Tab-separated table of C-alpha atoms in Angstrom:
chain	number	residue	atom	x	y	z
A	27	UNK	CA	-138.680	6.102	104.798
A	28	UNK	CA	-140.174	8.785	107.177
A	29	UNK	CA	-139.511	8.509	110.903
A	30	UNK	CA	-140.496	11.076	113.748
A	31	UNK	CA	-137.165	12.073	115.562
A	32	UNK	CA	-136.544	14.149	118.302
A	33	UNK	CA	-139.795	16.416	117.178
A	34	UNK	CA	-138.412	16.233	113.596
A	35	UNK	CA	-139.984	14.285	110.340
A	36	UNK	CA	-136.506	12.611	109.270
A	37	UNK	CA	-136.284	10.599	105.871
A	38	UNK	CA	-133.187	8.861	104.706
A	39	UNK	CA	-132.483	6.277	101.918
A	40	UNK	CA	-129.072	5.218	101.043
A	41	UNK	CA	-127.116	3.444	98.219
A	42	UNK	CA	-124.974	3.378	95.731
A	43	UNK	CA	-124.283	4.926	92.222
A	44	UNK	CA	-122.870	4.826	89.132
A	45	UNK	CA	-122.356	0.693	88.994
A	46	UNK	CA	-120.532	0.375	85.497
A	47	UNK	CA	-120.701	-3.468	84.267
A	48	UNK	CA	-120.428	-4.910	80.900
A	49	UNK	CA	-121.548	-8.317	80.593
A	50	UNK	CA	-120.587	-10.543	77.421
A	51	UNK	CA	-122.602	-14.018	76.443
A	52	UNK	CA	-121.099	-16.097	74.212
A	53	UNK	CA	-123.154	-18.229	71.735
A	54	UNK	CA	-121.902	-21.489	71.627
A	55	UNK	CA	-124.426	-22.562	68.516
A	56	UNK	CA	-123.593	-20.182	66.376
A	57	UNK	CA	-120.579	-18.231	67.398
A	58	UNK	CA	-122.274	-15.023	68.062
A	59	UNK	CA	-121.487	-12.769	70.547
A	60	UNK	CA	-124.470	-10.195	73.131
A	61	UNK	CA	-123.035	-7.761	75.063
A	62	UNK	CA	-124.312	-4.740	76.907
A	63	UNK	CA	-122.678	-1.887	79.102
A	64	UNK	CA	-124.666	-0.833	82.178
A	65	UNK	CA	-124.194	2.079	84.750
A	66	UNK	CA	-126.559	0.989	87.547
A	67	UNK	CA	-127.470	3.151	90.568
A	68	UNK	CA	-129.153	1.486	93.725
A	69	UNK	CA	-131.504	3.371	96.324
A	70	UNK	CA	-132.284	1.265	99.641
A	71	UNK	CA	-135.369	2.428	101.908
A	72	UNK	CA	-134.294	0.978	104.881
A	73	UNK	CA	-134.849	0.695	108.588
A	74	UNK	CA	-131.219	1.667	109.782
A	75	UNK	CA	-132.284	4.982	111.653
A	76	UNK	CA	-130.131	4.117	114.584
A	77	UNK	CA	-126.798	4.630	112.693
A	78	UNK	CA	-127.899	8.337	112.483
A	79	UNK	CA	-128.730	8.713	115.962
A	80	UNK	CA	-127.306	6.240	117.820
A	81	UNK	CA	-123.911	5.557	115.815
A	82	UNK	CA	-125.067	2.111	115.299
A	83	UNK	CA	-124.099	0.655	112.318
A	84	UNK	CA	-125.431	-2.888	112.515
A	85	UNK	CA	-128.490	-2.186	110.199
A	86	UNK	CA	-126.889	-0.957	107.119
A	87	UNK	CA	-126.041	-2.882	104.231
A	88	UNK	CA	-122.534	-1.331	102.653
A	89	UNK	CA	-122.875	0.005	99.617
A	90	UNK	CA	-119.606	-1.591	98.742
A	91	UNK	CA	-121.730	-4.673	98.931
A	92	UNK	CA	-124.540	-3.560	96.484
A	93	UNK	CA	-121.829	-2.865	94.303
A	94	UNK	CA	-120.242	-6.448	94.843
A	95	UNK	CA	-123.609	-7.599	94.447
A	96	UNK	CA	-124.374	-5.798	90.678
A	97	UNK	CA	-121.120	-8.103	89.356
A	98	UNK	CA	-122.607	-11.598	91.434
A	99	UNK	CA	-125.669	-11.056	89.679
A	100	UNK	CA	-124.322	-10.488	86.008
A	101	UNK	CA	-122.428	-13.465	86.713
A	102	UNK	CA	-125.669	-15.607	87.457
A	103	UNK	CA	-127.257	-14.299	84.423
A	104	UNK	CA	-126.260	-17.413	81.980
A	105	UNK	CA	-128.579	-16.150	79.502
A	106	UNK	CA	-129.154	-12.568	78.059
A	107	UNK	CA	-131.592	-10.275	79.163
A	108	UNK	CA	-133.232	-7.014	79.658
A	109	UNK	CA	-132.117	-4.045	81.541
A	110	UNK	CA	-135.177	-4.171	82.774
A	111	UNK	CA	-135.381	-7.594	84.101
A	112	UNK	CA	-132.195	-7.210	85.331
A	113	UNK	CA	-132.826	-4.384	87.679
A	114	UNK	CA	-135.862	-6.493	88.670
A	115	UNK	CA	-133.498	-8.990	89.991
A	116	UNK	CA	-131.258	-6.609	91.689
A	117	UNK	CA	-134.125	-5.260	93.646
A	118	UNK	CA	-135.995	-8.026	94.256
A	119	UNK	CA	-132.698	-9.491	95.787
A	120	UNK	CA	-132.244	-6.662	97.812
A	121	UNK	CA	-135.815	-6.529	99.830
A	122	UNK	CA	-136.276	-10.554	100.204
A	123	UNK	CA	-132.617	-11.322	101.626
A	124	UNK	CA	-132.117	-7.705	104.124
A	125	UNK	CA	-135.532	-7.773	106.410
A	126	UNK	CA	-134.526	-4.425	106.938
A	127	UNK	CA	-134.998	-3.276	103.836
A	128	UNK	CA	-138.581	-2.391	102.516
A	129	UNK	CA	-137.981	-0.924	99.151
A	130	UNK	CA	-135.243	-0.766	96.432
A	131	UNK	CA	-135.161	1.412	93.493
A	132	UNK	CA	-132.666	0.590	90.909
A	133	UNK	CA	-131.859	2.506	88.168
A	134	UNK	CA	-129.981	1.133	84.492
A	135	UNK	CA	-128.326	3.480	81.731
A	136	UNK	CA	-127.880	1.053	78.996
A	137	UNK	CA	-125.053	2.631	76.965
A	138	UNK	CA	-125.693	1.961	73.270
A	139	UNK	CA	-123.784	-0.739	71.961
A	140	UNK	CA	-124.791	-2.229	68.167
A	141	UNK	CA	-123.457	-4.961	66.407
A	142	UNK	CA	-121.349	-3.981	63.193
A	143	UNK	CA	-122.281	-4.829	59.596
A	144	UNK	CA	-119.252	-5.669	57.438
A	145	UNK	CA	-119.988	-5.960	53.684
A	146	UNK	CA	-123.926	-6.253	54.839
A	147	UNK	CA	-123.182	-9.195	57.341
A	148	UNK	CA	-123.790	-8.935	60.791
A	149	UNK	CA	-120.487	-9.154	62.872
A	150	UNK	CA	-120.142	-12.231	65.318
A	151	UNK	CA	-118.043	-10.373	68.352
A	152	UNK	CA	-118.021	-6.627	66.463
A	153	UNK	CA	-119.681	-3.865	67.985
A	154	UNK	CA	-119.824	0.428	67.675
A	155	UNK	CA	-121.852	2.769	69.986
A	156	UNK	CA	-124.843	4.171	68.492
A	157	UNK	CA	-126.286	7.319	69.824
A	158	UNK	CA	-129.758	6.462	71.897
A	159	UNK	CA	-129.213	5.260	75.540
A	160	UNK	CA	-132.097	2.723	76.645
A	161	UNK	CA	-133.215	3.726	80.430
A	162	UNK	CA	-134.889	2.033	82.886
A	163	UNK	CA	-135.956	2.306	86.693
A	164	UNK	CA	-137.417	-0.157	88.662
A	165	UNK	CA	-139.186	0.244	92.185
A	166	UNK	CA	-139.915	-3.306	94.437
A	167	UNK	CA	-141.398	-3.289	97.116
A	168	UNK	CA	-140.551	-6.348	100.086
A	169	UNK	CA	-144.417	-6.901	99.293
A	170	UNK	CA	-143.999	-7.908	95.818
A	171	UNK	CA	-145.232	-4.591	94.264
A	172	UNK	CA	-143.231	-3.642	91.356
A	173	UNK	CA	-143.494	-0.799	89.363
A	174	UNK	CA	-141.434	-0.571	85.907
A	175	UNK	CA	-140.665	2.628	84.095
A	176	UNK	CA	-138.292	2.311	80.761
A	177	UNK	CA	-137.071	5.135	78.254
A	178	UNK	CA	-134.695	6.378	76.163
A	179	UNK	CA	-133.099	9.158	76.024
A	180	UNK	CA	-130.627	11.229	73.362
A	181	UNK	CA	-132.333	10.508	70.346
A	182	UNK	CA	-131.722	13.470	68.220
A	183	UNK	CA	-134.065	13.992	65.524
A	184	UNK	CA	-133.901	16.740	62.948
A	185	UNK	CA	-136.319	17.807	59.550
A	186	UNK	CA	-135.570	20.912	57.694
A	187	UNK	CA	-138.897	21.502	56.572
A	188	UNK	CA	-142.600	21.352	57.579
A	189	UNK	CA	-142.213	22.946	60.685
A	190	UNK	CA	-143.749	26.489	61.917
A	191	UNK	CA	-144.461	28.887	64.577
A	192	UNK	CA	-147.338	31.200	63.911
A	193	UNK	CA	-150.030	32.558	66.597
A	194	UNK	CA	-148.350	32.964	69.629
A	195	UNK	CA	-148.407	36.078	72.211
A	196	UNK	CA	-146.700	39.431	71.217
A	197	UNK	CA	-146.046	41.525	73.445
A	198	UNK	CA	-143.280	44.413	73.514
A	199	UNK	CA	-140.600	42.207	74.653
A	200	UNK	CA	-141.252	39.787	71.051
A	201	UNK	CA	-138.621	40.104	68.565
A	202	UNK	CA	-139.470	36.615	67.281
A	203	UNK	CA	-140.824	36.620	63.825
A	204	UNK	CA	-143.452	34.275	62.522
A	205	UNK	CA	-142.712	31.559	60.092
A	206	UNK	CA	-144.245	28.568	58.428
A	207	UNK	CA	-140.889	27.760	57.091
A	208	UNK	CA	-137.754	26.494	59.641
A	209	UNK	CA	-135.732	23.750	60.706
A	210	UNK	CA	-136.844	21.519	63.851
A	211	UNK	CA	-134.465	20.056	65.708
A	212	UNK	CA	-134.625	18.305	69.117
A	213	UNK	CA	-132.993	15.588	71.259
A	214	UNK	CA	-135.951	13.633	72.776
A	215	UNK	CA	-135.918	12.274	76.256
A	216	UNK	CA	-138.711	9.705	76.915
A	217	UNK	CA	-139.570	7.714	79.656
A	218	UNK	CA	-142.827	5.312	80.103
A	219	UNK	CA	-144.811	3.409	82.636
A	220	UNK	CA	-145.082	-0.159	81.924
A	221	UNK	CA	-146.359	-3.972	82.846
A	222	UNK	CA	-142.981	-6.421	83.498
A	223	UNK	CA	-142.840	-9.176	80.631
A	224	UNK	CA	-140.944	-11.480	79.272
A	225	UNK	CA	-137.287	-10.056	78.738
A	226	UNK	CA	-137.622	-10.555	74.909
A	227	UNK	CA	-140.885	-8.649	75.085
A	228	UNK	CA	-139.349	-5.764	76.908
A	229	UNK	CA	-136.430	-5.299	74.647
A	230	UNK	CA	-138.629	-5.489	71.566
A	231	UNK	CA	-141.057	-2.129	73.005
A	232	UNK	CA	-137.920	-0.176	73.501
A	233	UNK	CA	-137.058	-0.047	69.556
A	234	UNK	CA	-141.342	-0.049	68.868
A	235	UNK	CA	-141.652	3.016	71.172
A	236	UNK	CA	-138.594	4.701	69.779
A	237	UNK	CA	-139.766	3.709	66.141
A	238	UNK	CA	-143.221	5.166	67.045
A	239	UNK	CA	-141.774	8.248	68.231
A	240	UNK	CA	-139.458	8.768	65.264
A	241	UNK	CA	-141.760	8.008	62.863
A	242	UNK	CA	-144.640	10.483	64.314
A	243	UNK	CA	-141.612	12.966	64.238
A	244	UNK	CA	-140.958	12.737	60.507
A	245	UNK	CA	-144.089	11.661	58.939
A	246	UNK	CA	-144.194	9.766	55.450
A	247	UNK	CA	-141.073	9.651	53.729
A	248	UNK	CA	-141.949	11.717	50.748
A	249	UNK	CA	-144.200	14.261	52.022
A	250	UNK	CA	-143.368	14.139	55.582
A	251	UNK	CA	-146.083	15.715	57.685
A	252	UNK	CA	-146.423	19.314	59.308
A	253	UNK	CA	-145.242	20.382	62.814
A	254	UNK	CA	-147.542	23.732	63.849
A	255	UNK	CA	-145.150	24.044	67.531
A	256	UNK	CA	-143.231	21.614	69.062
A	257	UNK	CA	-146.379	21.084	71.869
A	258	UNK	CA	-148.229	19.998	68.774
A	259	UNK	CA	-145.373	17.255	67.795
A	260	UNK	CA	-144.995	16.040	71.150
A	261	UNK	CA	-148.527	15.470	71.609
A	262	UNK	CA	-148.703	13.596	68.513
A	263	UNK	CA	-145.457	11.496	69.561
A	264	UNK	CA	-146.664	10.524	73.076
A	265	UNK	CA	-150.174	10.009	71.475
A	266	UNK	CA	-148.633	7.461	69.063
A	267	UNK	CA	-147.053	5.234	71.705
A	268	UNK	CA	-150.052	4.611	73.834
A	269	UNK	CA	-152.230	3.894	70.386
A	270	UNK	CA	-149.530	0.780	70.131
A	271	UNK	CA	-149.166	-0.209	72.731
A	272	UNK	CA	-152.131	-1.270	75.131
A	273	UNK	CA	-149.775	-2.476	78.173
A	274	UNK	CA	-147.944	1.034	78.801
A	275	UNK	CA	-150.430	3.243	81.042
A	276	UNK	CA	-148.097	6.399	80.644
A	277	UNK	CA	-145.562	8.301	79.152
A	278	UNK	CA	-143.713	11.776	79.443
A	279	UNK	CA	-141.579	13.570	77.108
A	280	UNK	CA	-139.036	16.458	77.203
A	281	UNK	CA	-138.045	17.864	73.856
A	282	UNK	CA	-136.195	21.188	73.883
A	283	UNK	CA	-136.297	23.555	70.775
A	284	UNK	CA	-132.537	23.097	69.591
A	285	UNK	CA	-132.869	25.962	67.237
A	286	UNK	CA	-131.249	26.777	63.802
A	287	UNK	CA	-131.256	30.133	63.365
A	288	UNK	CA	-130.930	31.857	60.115
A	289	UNK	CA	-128.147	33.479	58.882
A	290	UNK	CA	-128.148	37.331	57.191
A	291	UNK	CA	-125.029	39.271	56.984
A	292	UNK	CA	-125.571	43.235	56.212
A	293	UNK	CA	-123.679	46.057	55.753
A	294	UNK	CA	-124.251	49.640	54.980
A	295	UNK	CA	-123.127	49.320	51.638
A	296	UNK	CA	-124.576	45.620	50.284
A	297	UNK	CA	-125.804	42.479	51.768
A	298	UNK	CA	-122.557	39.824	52.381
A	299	UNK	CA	-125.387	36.998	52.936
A	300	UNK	CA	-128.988	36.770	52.247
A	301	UNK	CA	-130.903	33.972	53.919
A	302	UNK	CA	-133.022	32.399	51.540
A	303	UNK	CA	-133.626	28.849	53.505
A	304	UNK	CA	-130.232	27.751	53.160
A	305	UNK	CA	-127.789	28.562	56.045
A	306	UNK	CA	-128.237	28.642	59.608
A	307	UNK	CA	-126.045	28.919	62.975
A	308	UNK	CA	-126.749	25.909	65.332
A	309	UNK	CA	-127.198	26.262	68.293
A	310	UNK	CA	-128.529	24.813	71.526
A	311	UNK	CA	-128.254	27.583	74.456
A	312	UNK	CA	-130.824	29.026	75.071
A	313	UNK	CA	-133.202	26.717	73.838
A	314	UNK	CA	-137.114	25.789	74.353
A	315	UNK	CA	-137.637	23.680	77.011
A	316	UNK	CA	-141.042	22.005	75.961
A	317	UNK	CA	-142.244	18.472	78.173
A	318	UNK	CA	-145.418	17.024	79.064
A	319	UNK	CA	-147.346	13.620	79.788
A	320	UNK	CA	-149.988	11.982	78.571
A	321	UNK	CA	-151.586	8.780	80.757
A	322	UNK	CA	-154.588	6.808	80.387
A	323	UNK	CA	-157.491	7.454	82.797
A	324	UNK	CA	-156.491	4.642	85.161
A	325	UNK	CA	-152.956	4.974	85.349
A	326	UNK	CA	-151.169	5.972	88.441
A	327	UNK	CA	-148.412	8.397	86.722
C-alpha cells in the first residue's frame, strides 16, 4: 500500500513464500485415499509503516505465523478441496482477523500428483507425478472483493506435422527458410480470470480448460488440423476456452517456439545425412517467445 514519507511515495507489502504442505484425506467409505502437494506463497498489504520508520514492530504479523497458519488451515480442512478455495480461505483469514491488514494475495503451485492404475484399477493410497502443475492466485480484499485467477502451467505439447511458417519479413539479417512442413513443439503456460464456485466446480474447469487447450492444439485425431504460426494456434487455443466456458472473462497464454531443427550433414565429397522429414536436433535455447490475451469486452484483465 502507498504512503507519502518524508517527501517520498513509499510502498511495502510483506509475506511469506514457498509454503510446501501436503495434505492427505482418508475415505473412510470406501478406503480411498486424496492427496495434494502445495507450495503456497502469501503477500500481506498492510498498515505496519511504522516498523520502517519508527522501528516499531507492533503492527506486523510474522511471517513465521502465516506459515504456522498454512498447516492450521489444512488441518481444518476435513474435507477435500480446491487450491483455489483453499487460498480463498487463507486470505480471507488473513484480512478479517489482522485489522491491519487490507489485502492478501495468496498464491498455490499444485504439484501434480495422479492416482496410479494397476492392471486398469484405480489405486486406493497409490499415486505418481504427472507433468502439468495446476496454478492459482487469489486476491481478497478486507471488503469482501475477491478476485480468482487459475492456470496451469508445463503442459508440453508436441505434433510433427501440420505446422508452417510462410510470409513473414525478410530482410538481410533472414536466414530462416520457409516451410509448410515442421515439427511444433511448445510447453504452454496458461493462466485465466475466473468467478469462485463450488470447489468441485473449480477442479472440474482446470482439466476442461486444459482439455480445450490440448485439443485446439492437435485437432481431430486422424487428420489433425493446420497450424499457419504459433500466433495463429494460440489464438485458436485461448479462443476455445472462452467459447466453453461463459464464467471465465479472460485468459493469457505464453507458448515459446521449442524448435526441432533439421538435421543435414555435408561434406565435400558426399552427403553423411540428408534430411528428408525424419531427424531433428531438439532444442529449446533460443526459442520463440510468443504470448498474448484474449478477454471479453467487460472484463477487467
Amino acid at each position: 500500500m502507498a504512503n507519502q514519507l518524508e517527501g517520498f511515495n513509499f510502498e511495502q507489502r510483506h509475506g511469506k513464500a514457498r509454503v510446501r504442505v501436503a495434505r492427505v484425506w482418508r475415505n473412510r467409505s470406501d478406503d480411498n485415499h486424496f492427496m495434494v502437494e502445495w507450495n503456497v506463497s502469501i503477500s500481506l498489504l498492510s498498515d505496519c509503516v511504522n516498523s520502517y520508520v519508527r522501528d516499531d514492530n507492533s503492527d506486523i504479523v510474522a511471517t513465521d505465523t502465516m506459515k504456522n497458519t498454512v498447516y492450521a488451515k489444512a488441518k481444518e480442512c476435513s474435507e477435500q478441496l480446491s487450491a483455489e478455495n483453499f487460498a480463498i480461505l487463507l486470505a480471507s483469514h488473513f484480512t478479517s482477523v489482522y485489522k491491519q491488514v487490507t489485502t492478501a494475495i495468496v498464491k498455490i503451485v499444485e504439484k501434480p500428483w495422479e492416482r496410479v492404475h494397476i492392471d486398469g484399477q484405480p489405486h486406493e493410497h497409490g499415486f505418481k507425478l504427472g507433468c502439468e502443475k495446476h496454478t492459482t492466485e487469489v486476491t481478497v480484499q478486507k471488503s469482501g472483493v475477491l478476485k480468482l485467477t487459475s492456470g496451469i502451467e508445463g503442459l508440453s505439447v508436441l505434433k510433427t506435422t501440420k505446422s508452417g511458417f510462410e510470409g513473414f519479413i525478410r530482410d538481410r539479417y533472414t536466414a530462416l527458410p520457409e516451410t509448410r512442413e515442421r515439427i511444433l513443439a511448445t510447453e504452454v503456460t496458461a493462466s485465466w480470470r475466473q468467478h469462485p464456485r463450488e470447489s468441485t466446480l473449480l477442479h472440474r474447469a482446470i482439466f476442461g480448460c486444459e482439455k480445450a487447450l490440448a485439443n485446439t492444439f492437435f485437432g481431430p485425431p486422424k487428420e489433425g488440423v493446420y497450424s499457419p504460426s504459433v500466433q495463429s494456434t494460440l489464438f485458436q487455443m485461448a479462443k476455445a476456452v472462452l467459447n466453453r466456458f461463459p464464467d471465465i472473462s479472460s485468459i493469457q497464454l505464453k507458448m515459446p517456439n521449442l524448435h526441432f531443427l533439421p538435421v543435414n550433414i555435408s561434406s565435400k565429397e558426399n552427403t553423411i545425412v540428408k534430411f528428408d522429414d525424419d531427424v531433428y536436433l531438439p532444442t529449446d535455447e533460443p526459442h520463440g517467445s510468443i504470448e498474448a490475451s484474449l478477454s471479453r469486452f467487460w472484463s477487467k484483465m
